[in-house]
Amino acid sequence: MDVLGLVIAVVVLAASAHENTAGITLLDRVAAQTDTVHKALVDQGFKNAVVTHGARLGIDVEIVERNPADKGFVPQAKRWVVEQTYGTLALHRRLVRDYEHRPASSESRVHWAMSDVMARRLTGTSSPSWRGA
């Protein structure tokens, strides 16, 4: 996601895949699709392998660490954009559960949902038309 909460690239892997695998694959896709990304913020689940791989691609990867003094849930400033986007995308029925058998199908559903989110932002529509007035 970018700082506006728009999807730049999507990677869908099995739940058993390590976050480093997902991070490296995602960085490869981002680097292949755009040359304007120079910095990436990731959570603590990612390790130095992702940081090193990002440096090879010309992307500065920064691991956003939680303040050890914080107790309970405390939103991280930049990370909150990602969580908000996940919540917005989860409003789309096909993304609530994973009904797809192929990762490419799941990735296409995320792109469809993001297209809907962007269209709503451009038109000022706040709720789906099928919900009624």
PDB file of C-alpha atoms in Angstrom:
ATOM      1  CA  MET A   1       0.000   0.000   0.000  1.00  0.00           C
ATOM      2  CA  ASP A   2       1.054   3.545  -0.470  1.00  0.00           C
ATOM      3  CA  VAL A   3       0.553   6.313   2.101  1.00  0.00           C
ATOM      4  CA  LEU A   4      -2.984   6.924   0.772  1.00  0.00           C
ATOM      5  CA  GLY A   5      -3.958   3.294   1.363  1.00  0.00           C
ATOM      6  CA  LEU A   6      -3.942   2.330  -2.322  1.00  0.00           C
ATOM      7  CA  VAL A   7      -2.652  -1.086  -3.329  1.00  0.00           C
ATOM      8  CA  ILE A   8       0.636  -1.052  -5.239  1.00  0.00           C
ATOM      9  CA  ALA A   9       1.130  -4.821  -5.530  1.00  0.00           C
ATOM     10  CA  VAL A  10      -0.505  -7.978  -4.182  1.00  0.00           C
ATOM     11  CA  VAL A  11       1.004 -11.331  -3.230  1.00  0.00           C
ATOM     12  CA  VAL A  12      -1.150 -14.231  -2.056  1.00  0.00           C
ATOM     13  CA  LEU A  13       0.699 -17.221  -0.599  1.00  0.00           C
ATOM     14  CA  ALA A  14      -0.216 -20.206   1.536  1.00  0.00           C
ATOM     15  CA  ALA A  15      -0.634 -19.522   5.243  1.00  0.00           C
ATOM     16  CA  SER A  16       2.363 -21.758   5.901  1.00  0.00           C
ATOM     17  CA  ALA A  17       4.708 -19.458   3.928  1.00  0.00           C
ATOM     18  CA  HIS A  18       7.059 -17.377   6.078  1.00  0.00           C
ATOM     19  CA  GLU A  19       6.651 -13.596   6.049  1.00  0.00           C
ATOM     20  CA  ASN A  20      10.159 -13.224   4.606  1.00  0.00           C
ATOM     21  CA  THR A  21       9.094 -15.210   1.532  1.00  0.00           C
ATOM     22  CA  ALA A  22       6.063 -12.967   1.085  1.00  0.00           C
ATOM     23  CA  GLY A  23       8.122  -9.824   1.671  1.00  0.00           C
ATOM     24  CA  ILE A  24      10.777 -10.754  -0.874  1.00  0.00           C
ATOM     25  CA  THR A  25       8.165 -11.714  -3.476  1.00  0.00           C
ATOM     26  CA  LEU A  26       6.247  -8.504  -2.832  1.00  0.00           C
ATOM     27  CA  LEU A  27       9.368  -6.346  -3.153  1.00  0.00           C
ATOM     28  CA  ASP A  28      10.141  -8.050  -6.470  1.00  0.00           C
ATOM     29  CA  ARG A  29       6.653  -7.217  -7.758  1.00  0.00           C
ATOM     30  CA  VAL A  30       6.823  -3.633  -6.566  1.00  0.00           C
ATOM     31  CA  ALA A  31      10.224  -3.133  -8.204  1.00  0.00           C
ATOM     32  CA  ALA A  32       8.937  -4.670 -11.455  1.00  0.00           C
ATOM     33  CA  GLN A  33       5.771  -2.540 -11.559  1.00  0.00           C
ATOM     34  CA  THR A  34       7.094   0.865 -10.528  1.00  0.00           C
ATOM     35  CA  ASP A  35      10.329   2.741 -10.070  1.00  0.00           C
ATOM     36  CA  THR A  36       8.881   5.414  -7.785  1.00  0.00           C
ATOM     37  CA  VAL A  37       8.917   3.375  -4.554  1.00  0.00           C
ATOM     38  CA  HIS A  38      12.044   4.197  -2.577  1.00  0.00           C
ATOM     39  CA  LYS A  39      10.981   3.334   0.989  1.00  0.00           C
ATOM     40  CA  ALA A  40       8.924   0.528   2.491  1.00  0.00           C
ATOM     41  CA  LEU A  41       7.733   0.211   6.074  1.00  0.00           C
ATOM     42  CA  VAL A  42       7.190  -3.318   7.387  1.00  0.00           C
ATOM     43  CA  ASP A  43       6.183  -4.771  10.732  1.00  0.00           C
ATOM     44  CA  GLN A  44       8.337  -6.780  13.115  1.00  0.00           C
ATOM     45  CA  GLY A  45       7.475 -10.117  11.494  1.00  0.00           C
ATOM     46  CA  PHE A  46       9.900  -9.365   8.679  1.00  0.00           C
ATOM     47  CA  LYS A  47      13.577 -10.053   9.206  1.00  0.00           C
ATOM     48  CA  ASN A  48      16.841  -8.745   7.801  1.00  0.00           C
ATOM     49  CA  ALA A  49      16.537 -10.880   4.640  1.00  0.00           C
ATOM     50  CA  VAL A  50      13.760  -8.569   3.425  1.00  0.00           C
ATOM     51  CA  VAL A  51      15.800  -5.466   4.325  1.00  0.00           C
ATOM     52  CA  THR A  52      18.817  -6.825   2.428  1.00  0.00           C
ATOM     53  CA  HIS A  53      16.719  -7.797  -0.587  1.00  0.00           C
ATOM     54  CA  GLY A  54      15.095  -4.366  -0.640  1.00  0.00           C
ATOM     55  CA  ALA A  55      18.520  -2.705  -0.615  1.00  0.00           C
ATOM     56  CA  ARG A  56      19.496  -4.761  -3.680  1.00  0.00           C
ATOM     57  CA  LEU A  57      16.379  -3.456  -5.443  1.00  0.00           C
ATOM     58  CA  GLY A  58      16.998   0.146  -4.392  1.00  0.00           C
ATOM     59  CA  ILE A  59      14.175   0.181  -1.830  1.00  0.00           C
ATOM     60  CA  ASP A  60      14.949   1.244   1.729  1.00  0.00           C
ATOM     61  CA  VAL A  61      13.037  -1.208   3.946  1.00  0.00           C
ATOM     62  CA  GLU A  62      12.454  -0.020   7.509  1.00  0.00           C
ATOM     63  CA  ILE A  63      11.131  -2.353  10.203  1.00  0.00           C
ATOM     64  CA  VAL A  64       8.606  -0.428  12.319  1.00  0.00           C
ATOM     65  CA  GLU A  65       9.077  -1.637  15.861  1.00  0.00           C
ATOM     66  CA  ARG A  66       6.585  -1.345  18.653  1.00  0.00           C
ATOM     67  CA  ASN A  67       7.531   0.766  21.666  1.00  0.00           C
ATOM     68  CA  PRO A  68       8.229  -1.757  24.484  1.00  0.00           C
ATOM     69  CA  ALA A  69       6.689   0.640  27.029  1.00  0.00           C
ATOM     70  CA  ASP A  70       3.280   0.482  25.314  1.00  0.00           C
ATOM     71  CA  LYS A  71       0.690  -1.814  26.873  1.00  0.00           C
ATOM     72  CA  GLY A  72      -2.260  -3.232  24.956  1.00  0.00           C
ATOM     73  CA  PHE A  73      -3.250  -2.126  21.472  1.00  0.00           C
ATOM     74  CA  VAL A  74      -1.501   1.020  20.267  1.00  0.00           C
ATOM     75  CA  PRO A  75      -1.852   1.936  16.564  1.00  0.00           C
ATOM     76  CA  GLN A  76       1.441   2.533  14.784  1.00  0.00           C
ATOM     77  CA  ALA A  77       1.303   5.786  12.799  1.00  0.00           C
ATOM     78  CA  LYS A  78       2.106   4.527   9.272  1.00  0.00           C
ATOM     79  CA  ARG A  79       1.011   0.934   9.870  1.00  0.00           C
ATOM     80  CA  TRP A  80      -2.526   2.090  10.639  1.00  0.00           C
ATOM     81  CA  VAL A  81      -3.040   2.991   6.944  1.00  0.00           C
ATOM     82  CA  VAL A  82      -2.496  -0.673   6.039  1.00  0.00           C
ATOM     83  CA  GLU A  83      -4.921  -1.928   8.694  1.00  0.00           C
ATOM     84  CA  GLN A  84      -7.546   0.611   7.599  1.00  0.00           C
ATOM     85  CA  THR A  85      -7.195  -0.541   3.983  1.00  0.00           C
ATOM     86  CA  TYR A  86      -7.539  -4.204   5.039  1.00  0.00           C
ATOM     87  CA  GLY A  87     -10.756  -3.256   6.823  1.00  0.00           C
ATOM     88  CA  THR A  88     -12.085  -1.406   3.779  1.00  0.00           C
ATOM     89  CA  LEU A  89     -11.259  -4.306   1.477  1.00  0.00           C
ATOM     90  CA  ALA A  90     -12.929  -6.742   3.898  1.00  0.00           C
ATOM     91  CA  LEU A  91     -16.245  -4.993   3.163  1.00  0.00           C
ATOM     92  CA  HIS A  92     -16.154  -6.782  -0.190  1.00  0.00           C
ATOM     93  CA  ARG A  93     -17.882 -10.131   0.218  1.00  0.00           C
ATOM     94  CA  ARG A  94     -15.414 -12.227  -1.779  1.00  0.00           C
ATOM     95  CA  LEU A  95     -12.510 -11.087   0.407  1.00  0.00           C
ATOM     96  CA  VAL A  96     -14.104 -11.975   3.742  1.00  0.00           C
ATOM     97  CA  ARG A  97     -13.339 -15.661   3.213  1.00  0.00           C
ATOM     98  CA  ASP A  98     -10.907 -17.200   0.785  1.00  0.00           C
ATOM     99  CA  TYR A  99     -13.155 -18.997  -1.694  1.00  0.00           C
ATOM    100  CA  GLU A 100     -10.553 -19.151  -4.437  1.00  0.00           C
ATOM    101  CA  HIS A 101      -8.431 -22.203  -5.237  1.00  0.00           C
ATOM    102  CA  ARG A 102      -5.665 -20.375  -7.070  1.00  0.00           C
ATOM    103  CA  PRO A 103      -3.578 -17.543  -5.606  1.00  0.00           C
ATOM    104  CA  ALA A 104      -3.920 -15.599  -8.879  1.00  0.00           C
ATOM    105  CA  SER A 105      -7.715 -15.599  -8.441  1.00  0.00           C
ATOM    106  CA  SER A 106      -7.392 -14.247  -4.914  1.00  0.00           C
ATOM    107  CA  GLU A 107      -4.999 -11.553  -6.115  1.00  0.00           C
ATOM    108  CA  SER A 108      -7.445 -10.516  -8.837  1.00  0.00           C
ATOM    109  CA  ARG A 109     -10.226 -10.181  -6.233  1.00  0.00           C
ATOM    110  CA  VAL A 110      -8.055  -7.756  -4.244  1.00  0.00           C
ATOM    111  CA  HIS A 111      -7.469  -5.686  -7.395  1.00  0.00           C
ATOM    112  CA  TRP A 112     -11.205  -5.676  -8.172  1.00  0.00           C
ATOM    113  CA  ALA A 113     -12.046  -4.535  -4.655  1.00  0.00           C
ATOM    114  CA  MET A 114      -9.359  -1.834  -4.765  1.00  0.00           C
ATOM    115  CA  SER A 115     -10.747  -0.604  -8.099  1.00  0.00           C
ATOM    116  CA  ASP A 116     -14.139  -0.262  -6.404  1.00  0.00           C
ATOM    117  CA  VAL A 117     -12.586   1.644  -3.482  1.00  0.00           C
ATOM    118  CA  MET A 118     -10.793   4.038  -5.856  1.00  0.00           C
ATOM    119  CA  ALA A 119     -13.962   4.598  -7.927  1.00  0.00           C
ATOM    120  CA  ARG A 120     -15.901   5.420  -4.751  1.00  0.00           C
ATOM    121  CA  ARG A 121     -13.226   7.888  -3.666  1.00  0.00           C
ATOM    122  CA  LEU A 122     -13.331   9.604  -7.059  1.00  0.00           C
ATOM    123  CA  THR A 123     -17.124   9.798  -7.252  1.00  0.00           C
ATOM    124  CA  GLY A 124     -17.775  10.593  -3.601  1.00  0.00           C
ATOM    125  CA  THR A 125     -20.047   7.556  -3.173  1.00  0.00           C
ATOM    126  CA  SER A 126     -19.933   6.493   0.463  1.00  0.00           C
ATOM    127  CA  SER A 127     -21.916   3.251   0.443  1.00  0.00           C
ATOM    128  CA  PRO A 128     -22.619   0.506  -2.108  1.00  0.00           C
ATOM    129  CA  SER A 129     -25.723   1.165  -4.210  1.00  0.00           C
ATOM    130  CA  TRP A 130     -27.154  -2.305  -3.518  1.00  0.00           C
ATOM    131  CA  ARG A 131     -27.681  -1.482   0.177  1.00  0.00           C
ATOM    132  CA  GLY A 132     -30.475   0.949  -0.636  1.00  0.00           C
ATOM    133  CA  ALA A 133     -31.017   4.450   0.659  1.00  0.00           C
TER     134      ALA A 133
END
